[in-house]
Coordinates of C-alpha atoms in Angstrom, one line a residue:
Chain Q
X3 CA 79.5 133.9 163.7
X4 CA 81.7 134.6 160.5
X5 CA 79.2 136.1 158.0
X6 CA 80.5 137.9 154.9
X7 CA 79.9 141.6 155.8
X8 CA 82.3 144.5 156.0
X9 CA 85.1 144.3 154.0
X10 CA 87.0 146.0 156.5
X11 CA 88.3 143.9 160.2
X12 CA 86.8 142.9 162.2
X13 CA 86.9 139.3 162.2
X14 CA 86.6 138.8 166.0
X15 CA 83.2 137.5 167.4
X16 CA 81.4 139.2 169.9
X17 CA 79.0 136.8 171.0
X18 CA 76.7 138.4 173.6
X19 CA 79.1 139.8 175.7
X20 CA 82.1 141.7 174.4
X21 CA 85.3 141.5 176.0
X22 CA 86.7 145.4 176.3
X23 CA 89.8 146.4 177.3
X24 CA 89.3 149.8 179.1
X25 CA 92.9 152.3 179.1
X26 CA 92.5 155.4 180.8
X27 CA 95.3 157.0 183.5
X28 CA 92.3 158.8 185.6
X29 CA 90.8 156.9 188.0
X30 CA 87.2 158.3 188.0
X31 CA 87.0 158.0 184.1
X32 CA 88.2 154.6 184.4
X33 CA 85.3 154.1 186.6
X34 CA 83.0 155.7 184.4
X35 CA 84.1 153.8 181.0
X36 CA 83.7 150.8 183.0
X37 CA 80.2 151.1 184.0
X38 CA 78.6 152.9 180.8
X39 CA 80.5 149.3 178.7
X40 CA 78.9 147.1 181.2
X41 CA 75.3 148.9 181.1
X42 CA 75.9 147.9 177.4
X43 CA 76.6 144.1 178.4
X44 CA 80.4 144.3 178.2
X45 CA 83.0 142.1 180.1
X46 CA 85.5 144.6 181.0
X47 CA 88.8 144.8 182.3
X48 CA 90.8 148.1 182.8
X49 CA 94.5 149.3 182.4
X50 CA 95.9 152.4 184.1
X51 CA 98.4 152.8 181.6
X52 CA 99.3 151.6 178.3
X53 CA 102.5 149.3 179.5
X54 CA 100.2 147.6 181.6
X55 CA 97.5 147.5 178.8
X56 CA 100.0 145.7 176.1
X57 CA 101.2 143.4 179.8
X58 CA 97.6 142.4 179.5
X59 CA 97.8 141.7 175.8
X60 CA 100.4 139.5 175.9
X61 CA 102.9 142.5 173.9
X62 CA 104.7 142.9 176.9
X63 CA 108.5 143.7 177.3
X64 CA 108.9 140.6 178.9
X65 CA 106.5 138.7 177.4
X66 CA 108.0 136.4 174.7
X67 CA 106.4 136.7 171.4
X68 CA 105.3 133.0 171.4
X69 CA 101.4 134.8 170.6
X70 CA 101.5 133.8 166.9
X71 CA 98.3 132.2 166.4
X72 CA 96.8 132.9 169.6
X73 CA 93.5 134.6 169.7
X74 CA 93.1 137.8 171.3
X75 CA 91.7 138.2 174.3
X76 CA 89.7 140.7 174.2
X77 CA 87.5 142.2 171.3
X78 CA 87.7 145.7 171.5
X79 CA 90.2 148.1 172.8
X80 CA 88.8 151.4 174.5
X81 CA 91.9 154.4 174.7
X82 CA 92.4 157.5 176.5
X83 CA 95.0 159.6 173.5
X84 CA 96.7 162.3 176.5
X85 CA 98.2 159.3 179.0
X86 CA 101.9 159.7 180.5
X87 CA 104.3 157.3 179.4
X88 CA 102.4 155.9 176.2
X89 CA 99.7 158.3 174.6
X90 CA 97.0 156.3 173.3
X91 CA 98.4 156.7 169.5
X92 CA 101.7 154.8 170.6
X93 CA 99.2 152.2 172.2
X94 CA 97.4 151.9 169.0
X95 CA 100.6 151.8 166.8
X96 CA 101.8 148.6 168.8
X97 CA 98.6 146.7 168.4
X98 CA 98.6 147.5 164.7
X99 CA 101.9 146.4 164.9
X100 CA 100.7 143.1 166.2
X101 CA 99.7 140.3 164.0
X102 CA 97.5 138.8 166.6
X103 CA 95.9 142.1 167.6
X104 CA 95.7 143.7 164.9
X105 CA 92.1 143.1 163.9
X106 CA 91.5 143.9 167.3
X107 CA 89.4 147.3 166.6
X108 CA 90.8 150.0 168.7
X109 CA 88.6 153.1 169.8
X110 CA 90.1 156.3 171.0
X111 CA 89.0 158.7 173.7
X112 CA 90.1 162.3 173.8
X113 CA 88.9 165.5 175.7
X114 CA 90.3 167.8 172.6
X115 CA 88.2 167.9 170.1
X116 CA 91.2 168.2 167.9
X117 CA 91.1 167.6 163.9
X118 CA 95.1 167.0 163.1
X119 CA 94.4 164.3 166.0
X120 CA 91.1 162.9 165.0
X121 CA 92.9 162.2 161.7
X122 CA 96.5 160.8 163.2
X123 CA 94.5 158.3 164.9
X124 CA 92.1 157.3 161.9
X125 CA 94.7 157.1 159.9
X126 CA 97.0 154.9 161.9
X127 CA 94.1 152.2 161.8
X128 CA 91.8 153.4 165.3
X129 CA 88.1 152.2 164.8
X130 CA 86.2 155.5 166.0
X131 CA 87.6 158.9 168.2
X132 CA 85.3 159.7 170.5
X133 CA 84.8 162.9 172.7
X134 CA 85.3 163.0 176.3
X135 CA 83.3 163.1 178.6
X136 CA 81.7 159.5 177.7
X137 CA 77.7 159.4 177.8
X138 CA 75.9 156.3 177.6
X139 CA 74.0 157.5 174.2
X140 CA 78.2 157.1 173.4
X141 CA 79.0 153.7 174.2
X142 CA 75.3 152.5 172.6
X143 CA 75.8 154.4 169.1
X144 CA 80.1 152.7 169.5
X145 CA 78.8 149.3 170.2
X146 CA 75.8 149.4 167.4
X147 CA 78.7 150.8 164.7
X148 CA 81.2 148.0 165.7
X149 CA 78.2 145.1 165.4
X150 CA 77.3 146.6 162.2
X151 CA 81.1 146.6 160.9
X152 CA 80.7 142.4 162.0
X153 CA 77.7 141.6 160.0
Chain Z
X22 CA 51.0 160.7 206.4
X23 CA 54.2 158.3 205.6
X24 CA 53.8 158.4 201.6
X25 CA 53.8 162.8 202.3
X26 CA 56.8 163.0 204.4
X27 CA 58.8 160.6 201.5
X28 CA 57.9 162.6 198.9
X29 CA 58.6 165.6 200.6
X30 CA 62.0 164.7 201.4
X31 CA 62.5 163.4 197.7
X32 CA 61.8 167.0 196.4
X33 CA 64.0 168.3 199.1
X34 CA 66.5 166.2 197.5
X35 CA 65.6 166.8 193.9
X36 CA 65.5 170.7 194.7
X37 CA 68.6 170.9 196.1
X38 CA 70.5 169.0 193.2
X39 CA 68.6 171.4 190.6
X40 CA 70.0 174.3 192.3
X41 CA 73.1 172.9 192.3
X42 CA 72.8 172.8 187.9
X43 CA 70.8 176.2 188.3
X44 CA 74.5 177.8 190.1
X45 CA 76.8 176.1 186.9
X46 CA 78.2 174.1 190.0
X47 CA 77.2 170.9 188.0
X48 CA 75.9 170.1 184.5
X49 CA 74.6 167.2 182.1
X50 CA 77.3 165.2 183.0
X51 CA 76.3 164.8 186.7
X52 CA 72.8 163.4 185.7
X53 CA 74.8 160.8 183.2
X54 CA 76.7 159.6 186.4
X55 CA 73.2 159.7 188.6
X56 CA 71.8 157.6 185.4
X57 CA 74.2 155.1 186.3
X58 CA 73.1 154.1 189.7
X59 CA 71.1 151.1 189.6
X60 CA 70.3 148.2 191.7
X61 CA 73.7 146.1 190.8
X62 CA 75.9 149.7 191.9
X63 CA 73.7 151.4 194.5
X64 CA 75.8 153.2 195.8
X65 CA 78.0 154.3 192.2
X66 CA 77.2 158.0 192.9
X67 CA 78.6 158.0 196.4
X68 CA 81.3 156.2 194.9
X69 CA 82.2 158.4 192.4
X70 CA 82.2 161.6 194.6
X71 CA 84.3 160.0 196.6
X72 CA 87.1 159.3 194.5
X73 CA 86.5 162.8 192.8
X74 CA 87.1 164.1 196.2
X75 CA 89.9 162.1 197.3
X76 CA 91.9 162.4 193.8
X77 CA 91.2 166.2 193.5
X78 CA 92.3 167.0 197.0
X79 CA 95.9 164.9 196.5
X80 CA 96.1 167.4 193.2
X81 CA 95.4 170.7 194.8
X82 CA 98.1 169.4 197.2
X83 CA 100.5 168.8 194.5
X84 CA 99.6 172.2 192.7
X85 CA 100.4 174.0 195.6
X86 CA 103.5 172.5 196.3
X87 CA 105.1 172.9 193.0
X88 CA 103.6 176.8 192.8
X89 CA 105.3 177.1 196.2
X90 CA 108.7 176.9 195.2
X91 CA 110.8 179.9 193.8
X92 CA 111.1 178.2 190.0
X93 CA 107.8 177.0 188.8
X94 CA 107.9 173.9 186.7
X95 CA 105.0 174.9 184.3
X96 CA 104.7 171.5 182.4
X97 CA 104.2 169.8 186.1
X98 CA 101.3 171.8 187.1
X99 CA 100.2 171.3 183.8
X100 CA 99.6 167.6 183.7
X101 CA 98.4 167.7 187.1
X102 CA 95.4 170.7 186.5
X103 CA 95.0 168.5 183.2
X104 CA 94.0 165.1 185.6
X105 CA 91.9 167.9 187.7
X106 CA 90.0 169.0 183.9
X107 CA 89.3 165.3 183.3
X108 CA 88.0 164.2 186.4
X109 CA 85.6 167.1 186.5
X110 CA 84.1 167.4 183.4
X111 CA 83.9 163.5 183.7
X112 CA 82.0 164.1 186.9
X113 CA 80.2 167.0 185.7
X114 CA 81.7 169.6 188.0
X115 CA 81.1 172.6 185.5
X116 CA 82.7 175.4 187.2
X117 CA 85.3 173.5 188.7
X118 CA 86.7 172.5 185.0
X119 CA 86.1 176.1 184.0
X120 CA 88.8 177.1 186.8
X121 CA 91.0 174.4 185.9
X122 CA 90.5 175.6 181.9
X123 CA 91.9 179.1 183.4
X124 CA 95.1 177.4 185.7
X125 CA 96.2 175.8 182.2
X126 CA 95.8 179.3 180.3
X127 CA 98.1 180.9 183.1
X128 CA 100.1 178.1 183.6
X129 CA 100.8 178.1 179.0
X130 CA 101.3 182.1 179.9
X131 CA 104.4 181.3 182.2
X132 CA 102.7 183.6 184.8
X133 CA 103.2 182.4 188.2
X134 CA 100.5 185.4 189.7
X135 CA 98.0 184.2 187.5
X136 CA 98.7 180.4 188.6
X137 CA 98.3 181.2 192.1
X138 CA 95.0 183.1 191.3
X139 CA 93.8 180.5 189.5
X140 CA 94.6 178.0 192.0
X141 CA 93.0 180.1 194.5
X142 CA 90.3 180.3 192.3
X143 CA 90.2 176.4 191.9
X144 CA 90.5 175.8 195.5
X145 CA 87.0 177.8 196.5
X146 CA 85.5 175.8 193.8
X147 CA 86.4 172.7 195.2
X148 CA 85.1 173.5 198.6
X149 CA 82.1 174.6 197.6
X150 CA 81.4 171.6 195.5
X151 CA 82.8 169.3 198.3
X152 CA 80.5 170.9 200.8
X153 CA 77.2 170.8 198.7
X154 CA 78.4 166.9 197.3
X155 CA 78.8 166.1 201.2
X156 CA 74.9 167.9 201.8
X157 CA 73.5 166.1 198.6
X158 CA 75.2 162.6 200.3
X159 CA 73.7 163.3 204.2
X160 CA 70.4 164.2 202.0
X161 CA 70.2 160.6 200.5
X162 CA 71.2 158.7 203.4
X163 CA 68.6 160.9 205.4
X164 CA 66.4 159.5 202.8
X165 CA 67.5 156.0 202.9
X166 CA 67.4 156.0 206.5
X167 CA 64.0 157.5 206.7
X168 CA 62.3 154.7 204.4
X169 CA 64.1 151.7 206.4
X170 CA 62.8 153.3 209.7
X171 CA 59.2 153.1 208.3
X172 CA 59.4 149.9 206.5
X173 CA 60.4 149.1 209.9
X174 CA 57.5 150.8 211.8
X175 CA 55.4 149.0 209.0
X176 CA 56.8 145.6 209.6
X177 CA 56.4 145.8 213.6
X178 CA 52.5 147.2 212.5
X179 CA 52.1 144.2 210.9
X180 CA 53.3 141.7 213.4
X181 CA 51.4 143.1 216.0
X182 CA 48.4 143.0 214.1
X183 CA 49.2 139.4 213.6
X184 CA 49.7 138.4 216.5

């Protein structure tokens, strides 16, 4: 459970299965995210786009923001940056913006490998960047750095 | 005699994907998504050539629409040959992305010709993946049909032994 650890975030508990919120606006890598995260004993859910991802939050343009003190729903937050609509930096912004979700650790996905980028996102609070396409060996070294980060 | 014709057929299938890496048609990727198969998703990699298909063919559509018409709208053709980049190099289709990395270069270039060469060049990449993904698929299911015939032939050995 709690555990001292990290003196970064992190304070959400994983348990055995991790909750991940999958964002991507392709449907085949959306398919692919989903399968290499549950190979690595992740619940997943996915989001097309990033209005539908912050629906599912509870961040919602509709939603009320009655979520003080409600815990998140999910424990990590998986991001495609180039998106239409939302890029995955806007995303990210709004759940740092989020008291509830803000701990939430957010990972970004990108297919440019670029470093004014990797450092926007970093900067603005995002866990890890990672290089599309996704291998397993990916997901494996994300979810060993994010248990780490917990204990 | 049954074990020889199996494992013949496997290499057949083994071969033919190999020269499929061996052309640049696929790469490393492709194995990542074949890595993925496993008894709870048996049938992922059909899956996911499926929806490769289906989404790339509903973007070459759209490419060719929008180079079609007397103004080009660059930044459209560019967002839809970017969905085209992802979903290949997610799927490891190697040369495919390669003529999608050339559509964007034309398409940043404001050059119409080299779009539609490009596109061109795109489309024949498609085909040819679509036609050796649909040979790799009749492969498998030639495979998988094969195996149930003879568990089959196996089974109906077996009762008539029994009975």
């Amino acid at each position: 459970m709690a555990g001292g650890g990290c003196s970064k975030d992190t304070a959400v508990d994983f348990g055995d299965q991790p909750h991940v919120l999958a964002v991507d606006d392709n449907l085949i890598d959306r398919k692919l995210v989903e399968k290499l995260l549950k190979n690595s004993s992740c619940k997943v859910t996915t989001a097309e786009n990033g209005l539908r991802a912050l629906e599912y939050l509870g961040l919602g343009n509709d939603q009320r923001s009655a979520m003080e003190g409600t815990v998140s729903k999910v424990n990590l937050i998986i991001t495609d940056y180039c998106m239409p609509g939302m890029t995955g930096y806007e995303l990210l912004k709004k759940i740092k913006e989020s008291s509830v979700l803000k701990e939430v650790p957010v990972v970004i996905m990108s297919s440019e490998n670029s470093p004014t980028r990797i450092s926007q996102c970093l900067e603005e609070g995002a866990q890890m960047f990672m290089l599309k396409p996704l291998k397993q060996s990916d997901v494996k070294q994300l979810k060993c750095h994010l248990m780490k980060c917990r204990s | 005699m049954i074990q020889m014709a199996l494992a013949a057929l496997k290499t057949q299938l083994k071969n033919f994907v190999q020269s499929m890496f061996d052309e640049g048609v696929l790469d490393s990727q492709f194995s990542q998504i074949q890595a993925l198969q496993d008894s709870s998703n048996p049938n992922f990699v059909d899956e996911v050539i499926t929806l490769f298909c289906t989404d790339a063919e509903r973007i070459i559509t759209e490419l060719n629409k929008y180079l079609g018409y007397q103004s080009v709208d660059f930044s459209k053709l560019d967002t839809y040959v970017h969905q085209l980049k992802g979903s290949s190099s997610s799927i490891g289709a190697h040369r495919l992305k390669l003529a999608c990395v050339n559509l964007r270069q034309a398409s940043d270039d404001r050059s119409k010709e080299g779009c539609v060469r490009a596109l061109n060049s795109i489309t024949r990449e498609y085909c040819l993946l679509r036609s050796k993904f649909q040979t790799l698929i009749q492969v498998t299911h030639d495979l998988i049909v094969f195996v149930i015939r003879m568990i089959g032939l196996k089974l109906s050995d077996i009762m008539v032994k029994t009975l």
